[in-house]
XYZ file of C-alpha atoms in Angstrom:
568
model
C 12.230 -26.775 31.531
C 14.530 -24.440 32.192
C 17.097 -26.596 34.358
C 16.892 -28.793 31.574
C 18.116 -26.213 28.966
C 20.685 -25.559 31.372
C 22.142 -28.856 31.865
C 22.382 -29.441 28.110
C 24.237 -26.368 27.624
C 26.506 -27.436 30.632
C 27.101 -30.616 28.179
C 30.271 -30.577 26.205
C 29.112 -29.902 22.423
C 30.367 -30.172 19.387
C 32.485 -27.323 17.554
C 30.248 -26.910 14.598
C 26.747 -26.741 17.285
C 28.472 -23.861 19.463
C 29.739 -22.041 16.317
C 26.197 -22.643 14.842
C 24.308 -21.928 18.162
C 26.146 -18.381 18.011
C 25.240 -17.907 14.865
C 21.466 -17.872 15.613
C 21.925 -16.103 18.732
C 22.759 -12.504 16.904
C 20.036 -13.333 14.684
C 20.727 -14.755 11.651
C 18.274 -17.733 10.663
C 19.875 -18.685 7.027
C 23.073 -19.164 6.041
C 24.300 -18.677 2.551
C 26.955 -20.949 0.473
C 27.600 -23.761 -1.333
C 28.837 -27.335 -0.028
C 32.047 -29.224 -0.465
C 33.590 -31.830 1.233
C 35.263 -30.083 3.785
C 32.135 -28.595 5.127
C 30.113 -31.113 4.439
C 29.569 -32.718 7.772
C 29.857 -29.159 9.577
C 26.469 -28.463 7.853
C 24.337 -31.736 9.436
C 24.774 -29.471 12.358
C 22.479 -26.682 11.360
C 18.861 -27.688 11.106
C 19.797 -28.728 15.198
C 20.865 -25.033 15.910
C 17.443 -23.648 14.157
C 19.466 -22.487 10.992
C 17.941 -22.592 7.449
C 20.888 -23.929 4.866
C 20.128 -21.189 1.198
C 22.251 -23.701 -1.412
C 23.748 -20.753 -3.685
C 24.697 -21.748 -7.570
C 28.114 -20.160 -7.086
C 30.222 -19.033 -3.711
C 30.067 -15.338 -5.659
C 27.012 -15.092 -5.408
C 26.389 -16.805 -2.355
C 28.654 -13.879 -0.984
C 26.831 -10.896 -2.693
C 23.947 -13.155 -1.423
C 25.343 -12.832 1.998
C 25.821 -8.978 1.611
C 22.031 -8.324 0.571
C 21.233 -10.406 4.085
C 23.148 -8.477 6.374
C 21.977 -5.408 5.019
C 18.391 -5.947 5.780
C 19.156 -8.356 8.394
C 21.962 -7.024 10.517
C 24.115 -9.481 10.030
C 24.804 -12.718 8.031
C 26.807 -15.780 7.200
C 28.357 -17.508 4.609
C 29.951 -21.064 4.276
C 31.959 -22.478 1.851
C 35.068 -24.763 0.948
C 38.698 -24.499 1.463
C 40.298 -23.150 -1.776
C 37.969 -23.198 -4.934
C 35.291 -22.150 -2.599
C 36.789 -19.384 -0.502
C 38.534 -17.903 -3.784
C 35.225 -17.488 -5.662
C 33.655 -15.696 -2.663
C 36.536 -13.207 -2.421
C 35.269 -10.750 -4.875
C 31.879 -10.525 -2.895
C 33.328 -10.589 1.014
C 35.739 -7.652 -0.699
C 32.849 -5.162 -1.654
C 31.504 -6.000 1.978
C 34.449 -5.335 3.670
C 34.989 -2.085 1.616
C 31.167 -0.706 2.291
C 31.449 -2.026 5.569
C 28.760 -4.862 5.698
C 29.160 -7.744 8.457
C 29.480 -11.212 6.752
C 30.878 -13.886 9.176
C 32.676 -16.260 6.743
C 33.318 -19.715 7.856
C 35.770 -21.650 5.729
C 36.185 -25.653 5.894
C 39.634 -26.587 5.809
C 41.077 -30.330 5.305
C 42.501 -32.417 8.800
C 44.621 -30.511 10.933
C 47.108 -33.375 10.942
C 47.132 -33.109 6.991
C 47.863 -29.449 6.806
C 50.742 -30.128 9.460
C 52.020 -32.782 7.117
C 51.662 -30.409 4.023
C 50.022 -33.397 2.375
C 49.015 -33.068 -1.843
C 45.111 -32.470 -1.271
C 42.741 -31.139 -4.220
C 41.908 -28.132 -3.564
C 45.531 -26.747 -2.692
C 48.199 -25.525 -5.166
C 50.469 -28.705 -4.617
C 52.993 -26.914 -2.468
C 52.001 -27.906 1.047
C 51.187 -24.154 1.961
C 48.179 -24.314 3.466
C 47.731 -20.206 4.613
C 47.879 -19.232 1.535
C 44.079 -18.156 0.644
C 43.529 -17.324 4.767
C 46.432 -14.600 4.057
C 44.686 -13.498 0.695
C 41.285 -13.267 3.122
C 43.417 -11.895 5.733
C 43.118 -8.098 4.245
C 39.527 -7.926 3.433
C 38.413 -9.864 7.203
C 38.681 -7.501 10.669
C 39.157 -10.631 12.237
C 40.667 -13.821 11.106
C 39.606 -17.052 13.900
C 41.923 -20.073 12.986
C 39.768 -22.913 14.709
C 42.904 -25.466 15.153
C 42.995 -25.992 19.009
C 39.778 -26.988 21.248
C 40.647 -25.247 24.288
C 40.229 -21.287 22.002
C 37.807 -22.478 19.977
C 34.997 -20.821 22.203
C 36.718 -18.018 22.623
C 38.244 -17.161 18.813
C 34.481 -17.424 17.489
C 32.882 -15.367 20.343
C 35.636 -12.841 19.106
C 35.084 -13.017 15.714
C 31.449 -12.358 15.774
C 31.683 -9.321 18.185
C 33.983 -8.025 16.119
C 31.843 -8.553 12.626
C 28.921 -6.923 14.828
C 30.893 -4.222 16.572
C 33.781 -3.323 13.598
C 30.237 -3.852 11.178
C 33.020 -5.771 8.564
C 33.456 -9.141 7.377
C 35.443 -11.489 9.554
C 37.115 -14.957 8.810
C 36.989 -18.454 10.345
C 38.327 -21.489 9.888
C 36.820 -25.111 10.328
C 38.599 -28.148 10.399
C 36.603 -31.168 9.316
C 38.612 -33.025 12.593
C 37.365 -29.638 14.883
C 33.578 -30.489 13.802
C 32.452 -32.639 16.363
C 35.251 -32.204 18.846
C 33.436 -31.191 22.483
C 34.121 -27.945 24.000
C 32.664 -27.022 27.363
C 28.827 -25.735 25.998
C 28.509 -23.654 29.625
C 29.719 -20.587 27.624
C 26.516 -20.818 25.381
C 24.466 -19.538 28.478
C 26.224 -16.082 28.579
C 25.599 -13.895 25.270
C 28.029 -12.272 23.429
C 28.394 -8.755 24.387
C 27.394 -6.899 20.974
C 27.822 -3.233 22.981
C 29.502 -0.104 21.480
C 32.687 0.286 23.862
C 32.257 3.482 25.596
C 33.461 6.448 25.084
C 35.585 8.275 27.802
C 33.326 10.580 29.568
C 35.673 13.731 29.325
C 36.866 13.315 26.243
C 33.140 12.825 24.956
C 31.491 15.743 26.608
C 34.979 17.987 25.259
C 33.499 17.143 21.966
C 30.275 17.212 22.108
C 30.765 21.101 23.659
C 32.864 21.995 20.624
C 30.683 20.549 17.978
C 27.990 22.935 19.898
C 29.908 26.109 19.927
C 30.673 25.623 16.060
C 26.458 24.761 15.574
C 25.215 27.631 17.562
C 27.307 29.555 15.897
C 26.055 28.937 12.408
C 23.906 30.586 10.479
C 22.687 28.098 7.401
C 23.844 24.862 9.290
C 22.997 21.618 7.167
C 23.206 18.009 7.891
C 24.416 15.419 4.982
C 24.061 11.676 6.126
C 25.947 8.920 4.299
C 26.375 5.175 4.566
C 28.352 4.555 7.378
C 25.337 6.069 9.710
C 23.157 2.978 8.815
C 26.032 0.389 8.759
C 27.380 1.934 12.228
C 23.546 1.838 13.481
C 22.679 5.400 13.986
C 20.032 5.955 12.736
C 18.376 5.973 15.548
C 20.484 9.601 16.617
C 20.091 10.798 13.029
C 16.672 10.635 13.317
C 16.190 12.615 16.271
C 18.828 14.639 15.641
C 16.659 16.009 12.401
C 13.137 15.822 14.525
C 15.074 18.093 17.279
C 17.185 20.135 14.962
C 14.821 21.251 12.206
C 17.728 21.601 9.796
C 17.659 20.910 6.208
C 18.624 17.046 5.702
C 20.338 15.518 2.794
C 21.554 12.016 1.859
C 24.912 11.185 -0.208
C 24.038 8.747 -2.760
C 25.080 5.879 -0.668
C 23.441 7.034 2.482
C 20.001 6.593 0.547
C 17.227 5.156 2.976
C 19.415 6.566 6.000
C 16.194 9.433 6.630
C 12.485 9.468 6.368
C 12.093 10.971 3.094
C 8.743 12.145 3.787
C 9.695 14.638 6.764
C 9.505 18.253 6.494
C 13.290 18.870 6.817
C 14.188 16.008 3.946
C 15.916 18.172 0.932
C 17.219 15.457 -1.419
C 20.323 13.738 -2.601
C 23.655 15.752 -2.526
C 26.888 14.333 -4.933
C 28.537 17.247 -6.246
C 27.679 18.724 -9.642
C 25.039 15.719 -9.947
C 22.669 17.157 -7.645
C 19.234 18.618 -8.218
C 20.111 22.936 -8.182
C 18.644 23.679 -5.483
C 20.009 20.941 -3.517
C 23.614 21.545 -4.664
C 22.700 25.575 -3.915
C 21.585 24.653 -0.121
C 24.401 22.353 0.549
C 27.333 24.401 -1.094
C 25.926 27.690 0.759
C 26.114 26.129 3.689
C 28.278 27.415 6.913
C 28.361 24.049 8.393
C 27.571 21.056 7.415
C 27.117 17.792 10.513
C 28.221 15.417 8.098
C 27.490 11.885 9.399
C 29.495 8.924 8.180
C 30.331 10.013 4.915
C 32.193 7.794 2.394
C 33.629 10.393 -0.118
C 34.410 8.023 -3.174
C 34.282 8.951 -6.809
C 30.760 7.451 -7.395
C 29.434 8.528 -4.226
C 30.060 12.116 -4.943
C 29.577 12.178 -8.816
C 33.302 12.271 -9.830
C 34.927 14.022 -6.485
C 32.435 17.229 -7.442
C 31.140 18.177 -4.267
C 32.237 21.758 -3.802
C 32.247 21.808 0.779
C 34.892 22.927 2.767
C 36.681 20.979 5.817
C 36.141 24.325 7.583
C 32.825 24.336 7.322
C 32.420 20.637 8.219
C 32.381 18.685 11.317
C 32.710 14.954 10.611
C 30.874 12.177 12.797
C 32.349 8.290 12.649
C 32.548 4.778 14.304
C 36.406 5.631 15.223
C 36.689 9.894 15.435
C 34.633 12.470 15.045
C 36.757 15.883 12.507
C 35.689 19.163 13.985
C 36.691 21.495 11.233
C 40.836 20.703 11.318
C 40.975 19.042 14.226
C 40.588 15.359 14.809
C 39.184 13.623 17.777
C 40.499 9.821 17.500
C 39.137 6.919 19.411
C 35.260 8.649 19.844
C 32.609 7.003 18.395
C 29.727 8.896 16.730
C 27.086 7.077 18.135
C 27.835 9.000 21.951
C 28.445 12.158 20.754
C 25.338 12.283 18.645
C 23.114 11.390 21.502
C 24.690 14.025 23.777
C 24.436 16.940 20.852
C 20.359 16.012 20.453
C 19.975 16.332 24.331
C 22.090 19.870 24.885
C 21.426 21.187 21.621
C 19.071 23.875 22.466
C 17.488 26.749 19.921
C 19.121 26.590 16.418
C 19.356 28.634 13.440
C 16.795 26.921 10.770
C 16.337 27.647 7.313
C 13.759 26.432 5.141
C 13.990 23.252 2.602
C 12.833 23.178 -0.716
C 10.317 19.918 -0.001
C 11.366 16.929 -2.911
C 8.683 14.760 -4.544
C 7.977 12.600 -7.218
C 6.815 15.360 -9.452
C 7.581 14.825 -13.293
C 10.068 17.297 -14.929
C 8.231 20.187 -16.663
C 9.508 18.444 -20.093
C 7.791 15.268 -19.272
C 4.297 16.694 -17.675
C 1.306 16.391 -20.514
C 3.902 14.920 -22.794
C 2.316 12.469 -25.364
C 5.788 10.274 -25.551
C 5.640 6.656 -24.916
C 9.257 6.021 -25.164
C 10.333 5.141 -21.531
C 12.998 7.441 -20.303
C 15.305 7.995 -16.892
C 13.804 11.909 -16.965
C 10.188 10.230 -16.307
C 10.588 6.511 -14.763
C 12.571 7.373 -11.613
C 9.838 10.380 -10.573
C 7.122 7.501 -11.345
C 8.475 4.652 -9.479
C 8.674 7.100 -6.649
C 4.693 7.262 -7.097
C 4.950 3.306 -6.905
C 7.059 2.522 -4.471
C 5.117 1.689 -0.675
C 6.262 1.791 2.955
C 9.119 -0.592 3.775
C 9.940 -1.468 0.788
C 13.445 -3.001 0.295
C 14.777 -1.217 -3.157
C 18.159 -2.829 -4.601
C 19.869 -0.923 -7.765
C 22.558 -2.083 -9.752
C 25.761 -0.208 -10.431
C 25.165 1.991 -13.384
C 21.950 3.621 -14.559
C 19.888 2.336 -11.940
C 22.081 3.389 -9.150
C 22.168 7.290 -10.272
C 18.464 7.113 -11.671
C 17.088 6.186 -7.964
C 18.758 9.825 -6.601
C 15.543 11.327 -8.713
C 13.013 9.142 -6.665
C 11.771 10.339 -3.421
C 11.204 7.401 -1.249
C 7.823 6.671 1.552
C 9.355 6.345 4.503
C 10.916 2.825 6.092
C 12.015 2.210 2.964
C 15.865 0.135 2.811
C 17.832 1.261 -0.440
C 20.853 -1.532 -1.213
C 23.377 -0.930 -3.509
C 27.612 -1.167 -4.176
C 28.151 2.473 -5.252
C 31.825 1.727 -3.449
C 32.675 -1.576 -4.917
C 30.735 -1.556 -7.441
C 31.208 -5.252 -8.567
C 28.717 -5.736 -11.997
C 26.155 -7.981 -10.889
C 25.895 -7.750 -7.616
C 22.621 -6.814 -6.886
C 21.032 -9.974 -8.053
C 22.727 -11.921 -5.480
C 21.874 -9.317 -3.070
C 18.511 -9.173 -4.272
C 18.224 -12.734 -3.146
C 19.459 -12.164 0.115
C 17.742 -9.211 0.671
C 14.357 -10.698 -0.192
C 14.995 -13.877 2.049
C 15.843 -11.607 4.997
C 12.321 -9.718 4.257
C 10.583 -13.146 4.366
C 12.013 -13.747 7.486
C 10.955 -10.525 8.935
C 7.512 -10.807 7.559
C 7.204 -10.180 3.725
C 8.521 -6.722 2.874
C 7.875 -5.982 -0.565
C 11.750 -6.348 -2.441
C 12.283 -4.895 -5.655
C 15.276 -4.796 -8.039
C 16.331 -2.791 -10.551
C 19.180 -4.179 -12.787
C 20.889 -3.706 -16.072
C 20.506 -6.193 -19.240
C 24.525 -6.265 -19.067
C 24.592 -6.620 -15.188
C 22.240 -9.542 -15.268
C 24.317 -11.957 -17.340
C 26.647 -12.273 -14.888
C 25.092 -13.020 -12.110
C 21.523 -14.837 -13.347
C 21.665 -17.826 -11.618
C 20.628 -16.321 -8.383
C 17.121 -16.133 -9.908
C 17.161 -19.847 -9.710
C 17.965 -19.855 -5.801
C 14.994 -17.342 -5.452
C 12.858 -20.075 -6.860
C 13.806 -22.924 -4.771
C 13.440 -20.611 -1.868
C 10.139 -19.515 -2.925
C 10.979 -15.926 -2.524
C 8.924 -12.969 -4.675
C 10.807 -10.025 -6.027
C 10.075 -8.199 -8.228
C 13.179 -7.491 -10.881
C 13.110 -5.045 -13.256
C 15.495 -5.334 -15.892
C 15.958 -2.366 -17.832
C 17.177 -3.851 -21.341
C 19.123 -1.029 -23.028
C 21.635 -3.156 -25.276
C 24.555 -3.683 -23.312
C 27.062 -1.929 -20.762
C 25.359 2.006 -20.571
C 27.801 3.303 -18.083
C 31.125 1.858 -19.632
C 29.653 3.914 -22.882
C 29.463 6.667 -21.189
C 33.126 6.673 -19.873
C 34.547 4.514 -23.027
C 34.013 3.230 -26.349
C 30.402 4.254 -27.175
C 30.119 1.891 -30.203
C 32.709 -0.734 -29.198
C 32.151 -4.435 -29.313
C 32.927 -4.910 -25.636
C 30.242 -2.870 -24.746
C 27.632 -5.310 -26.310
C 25.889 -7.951 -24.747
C 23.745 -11.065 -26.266
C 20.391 -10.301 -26.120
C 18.203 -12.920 -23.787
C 14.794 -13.936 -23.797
C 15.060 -12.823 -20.466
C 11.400 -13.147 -19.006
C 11.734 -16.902 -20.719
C 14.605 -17.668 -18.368
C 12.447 -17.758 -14.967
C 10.531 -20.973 -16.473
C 13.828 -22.909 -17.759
C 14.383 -22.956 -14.036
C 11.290 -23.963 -13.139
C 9.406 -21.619 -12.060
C 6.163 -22.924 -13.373
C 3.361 -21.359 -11.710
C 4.772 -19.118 -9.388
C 6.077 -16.528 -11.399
C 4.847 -14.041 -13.837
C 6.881 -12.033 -16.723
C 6.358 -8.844 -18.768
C 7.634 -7.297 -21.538
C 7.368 -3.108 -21.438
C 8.266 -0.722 -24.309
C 5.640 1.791 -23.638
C 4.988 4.221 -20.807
C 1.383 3.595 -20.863
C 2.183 -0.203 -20.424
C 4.585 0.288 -17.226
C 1.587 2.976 -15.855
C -1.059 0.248 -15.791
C 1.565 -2.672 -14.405
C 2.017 -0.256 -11.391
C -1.944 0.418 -11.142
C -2.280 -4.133 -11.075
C -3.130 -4.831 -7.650
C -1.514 -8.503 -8.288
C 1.737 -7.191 -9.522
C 1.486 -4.889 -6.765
C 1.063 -7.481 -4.129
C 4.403 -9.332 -5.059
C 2.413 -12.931 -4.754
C 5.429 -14.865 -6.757
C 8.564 -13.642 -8.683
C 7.737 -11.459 -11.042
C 10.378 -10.182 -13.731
C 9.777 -7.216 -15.864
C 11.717 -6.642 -19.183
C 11.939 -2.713 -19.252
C 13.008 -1.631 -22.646
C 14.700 1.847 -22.849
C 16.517 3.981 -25.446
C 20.411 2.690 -25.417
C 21.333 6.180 -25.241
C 19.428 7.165 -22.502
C 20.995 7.540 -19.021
C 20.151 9.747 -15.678
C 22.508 13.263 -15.389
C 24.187 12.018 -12.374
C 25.510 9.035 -14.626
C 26.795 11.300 -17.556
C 28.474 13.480 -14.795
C 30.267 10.619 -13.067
C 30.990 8.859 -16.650
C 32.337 12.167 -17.712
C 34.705 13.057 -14.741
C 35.776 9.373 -14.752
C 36.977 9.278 -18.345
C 38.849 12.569 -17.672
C 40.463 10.652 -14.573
C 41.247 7.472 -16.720
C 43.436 9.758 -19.461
């Protein structure tokens, strides 16, 4: 059997079976899009290569579709059409670019011979110029893989998809429909890509990993923060022994949610500035060093540019340098120099974490109010959530009420506190929960905005036909809560429609795999999370969580206030 495989790899093959054969080979088993004629005929090729086509309703959402895949998955792809296709999916392949997720975007372009010729195709803007949208894709891709000549072809895609893995960013290819079926030598297929962190330099690594020591021996109330770029630059492997080893107090940024077992003994919370729990914000900020591990320091991330830490008192850890106090270390990856710390690290000074739960606020404990609020739904989804779970929270009062829940462990938070594009997570949600499927059924669950869901709806309908089972809470507060906050509290453009929104499941026919609820009550959201069947996740199930319009978490009114101030 085996010198059979190996002969029909030795066969030329089509472009679209080696690009598609790749494809599978780092994992991914379902690719995300929406067909047109230009990549039409590329996509006969995929059942062949073991590859499951998705069918999005729109190349926006097949992107934040895309983004929700990688996350859980690794690593994901997305195909759609030159032009009207491509342009729709920018928006989505930006955010992943900017929170560096790896989307491998193929991109089906007209004849070669016709884009020589400048011919008047639809899809173009009638002026011959046929780069056009590959230079708009050019700044959000790490890689851009023009498939025009046979004899590169091998060699541009193997490229591009080390590079998505390696760079952990979005990367950009090109498929003519005459490159399709044209034979390249399929020999190459037997070899994997090499997906391997380049290595550091030996002396250079070991110079900073004995600096980084002298600084953390040296420190009396040493902390560690971890942030997003630790799971998107896979290290979490190092973080987590670096905490078992260490025994220091361990916080999360908001964005770096999920990046540590939030049930171990040295877990203290989420830090962002002036949003933080006290005693958090007290631990961090009193700090005389902080191992700060792939931190992304945006305005969202750090509620408003509030966190009060010093560069002195911080060494940094990234893919591409590591920042001992002032001085930078370029061209070191983190991943090394983590490893080495954990296995030289020795005796350290540890002081003791205050130990987070799910523990109502004193307001809310014995309280007879039914009125659903932030202050007591975030602590009680904690007491909901299981192992594993895959929790995805929308850009605005979701994303800042989930800093208040403390998570079981191997749970994967996903949300665009970067990008922040309104409406993402349902398209992620979709992704997110196909990916779980594929890697046996972990529980997803979605928390979205009335507002947020508008936009992006459709994507319920592609859960259907996939027969995936989420369960989306919608949390129906009358409109946009964060742009009040920041803007125009009573304005018109902060007002949605209202929907029938648990309706909406059966108009795209659902039928009897899905379930919807209607909550207004505290008492009514208590005994949902007590039903074993809801529990289970069996179909889609979509709740409609009504809350106050006025209501919103503290990190939200902190960020909404400081942004405002920055807007003026």
């Amino acid at each position: 059997m085996t010198d059979i495989r190996t002969r029909e790899l030795r066969r030329p093959v089509d472009v679209a079976e080696y690009l598609f054969r790749r494809l599978h080979e780092v994992g991914i088993r379902s690719v995300h899009g929406v067909p047109g004629d230009y990549n039409l005929v590329a996509l006969d090729y995929m059942s062949q290569c073991g590859l499951r086509w998705v069918g999005n309703c729109n190349e926006l959402n097949a992107g934040y579709a895309a983004d929700g895949y990688a996350r859980v998955n690794g690593i994901a792809a997305l195909v759609t059409t030159f032009g009207v296709g491509e342009l729709s999916a920018i928006n989505a392949i930006a955010g992943s670019y900017s929170e560096f997720v790896p989307v491998i975007h193929i991109v089906g372009q007209p004849h070669t011979r016709s884009q020589k010729d400048g011919m008047l195709l639809h899809h173009t803007l009638g002026n011959g110029d046929y780069n056009a949208f590959a230079s708009m894709s050019s700044g959000i891709s790490t890689t851009m893989a023009r498939l025009n000549e046979p004899h590169e072809i091998a060699t541009l895609i193997d490229n591009a998809i080390r590079e998505c893995w390696i760079r952990s960013r979005p990367v950009y290819i090109t498929l003519p429909t005459d490159m399709v079926s044209r034979k390249i030598e399929g020999e190459r297929l037997e070899t994997s890509i090499d997906l391997s962190q380049p290595p550091n330099d030996p002396e250079k690594e070991d110079y900073v990993v004995e600096v980084v020591l002298k600084y953390l021996h040296a420190a009396q109330r040493p902390v560690i923060l971890v942030d997003a770029c630790a799971i998107r630059h896979r290290v979490l492997e190092e973080v987590h022994d670096l905490v078992e080893s260490s025994g220091l107090p361990t916080f999360v940024a908001p964005m770096g949610k999920g990046a540590v077992n939030e049930t171990h003994r040295c877990y203290g919370g989420v830090y962002a500035g002036t949003g933080s729990n006290p005693g958090v914000r007290e631990q961090v900020e009193s700090s005389d060093l902080i191992l700060s591990i792939g931190a992304i320091k945006s305005d969202f991330n750090t509620a408003g540019f509030s966190y009060r830490t010093g560069q002195l008192n911080t060494i940094d850890f990234h893919s591409t340098y590591v920042r001992v106090r002032y001085s930078e270390y370029p061209d070191i990856n983190m991943k090394g120099v983590l490893r080495k710390v954990i296995q030289r690290m020795g005796p350290l000074q540890r002081n003791a974490v205050q130990r987070i739960s799910n523990t109502l606020p004193g307001q809310e404990q014995g309280s007879s109010e039914q009125t659903v609020t932030h202050a007591w739904l975030w602590p009680t989804v904690g007491q909901w959530l299981q192992e594993n779970d895959i929790v995805i929270t929308e850009t605005g009062t979701a994303n800042f009420g989930i800093w208040d829940t403390r998570f079981p462990s191997g749970v994967t938070a996903i949300s665009q506190v970067l990008w922040g594009s309104i409406g993402y997570s349902v398209g992620a949600c979709q992704g997110a929960a196909l990916a779980a499927k594929e890697q046996g059924n972990r529980r997803t669950v979605l928390f979205v905005g009335d507002g947020s869901l508008q936009l992006t709806l459709q994507e319920v309908s592609t859960m259907i036909r996939n027969n995936l089972n989420p369960i989306i809470f919608v949390i129906c507060n009358e409109g946009y809560t964060i742009e009040r906050y920041i803007h125009g509290w009573d304005q018109s453009y902060n007002d949605i429609q209202a929907w029938d929104i648990k309706g909406i499941p059966i108009a795209f026919g659902a039928k009897d795999r899905y379930k919807g609820y209607r909550v207004t009550a505290r008492d009514e959201l208590t005994k949902l999370f007590a039903d074993k069947t809801f529990c289970s996740a069996p179909y889609l199930q979509l709740v409609e969580l009504h809350m106050p319009r006025e209501d919103a978490p503290a990190g939200l009114k902190v960020t909404a206030r400081e942004t405002a101030t920055r807007n003026k």
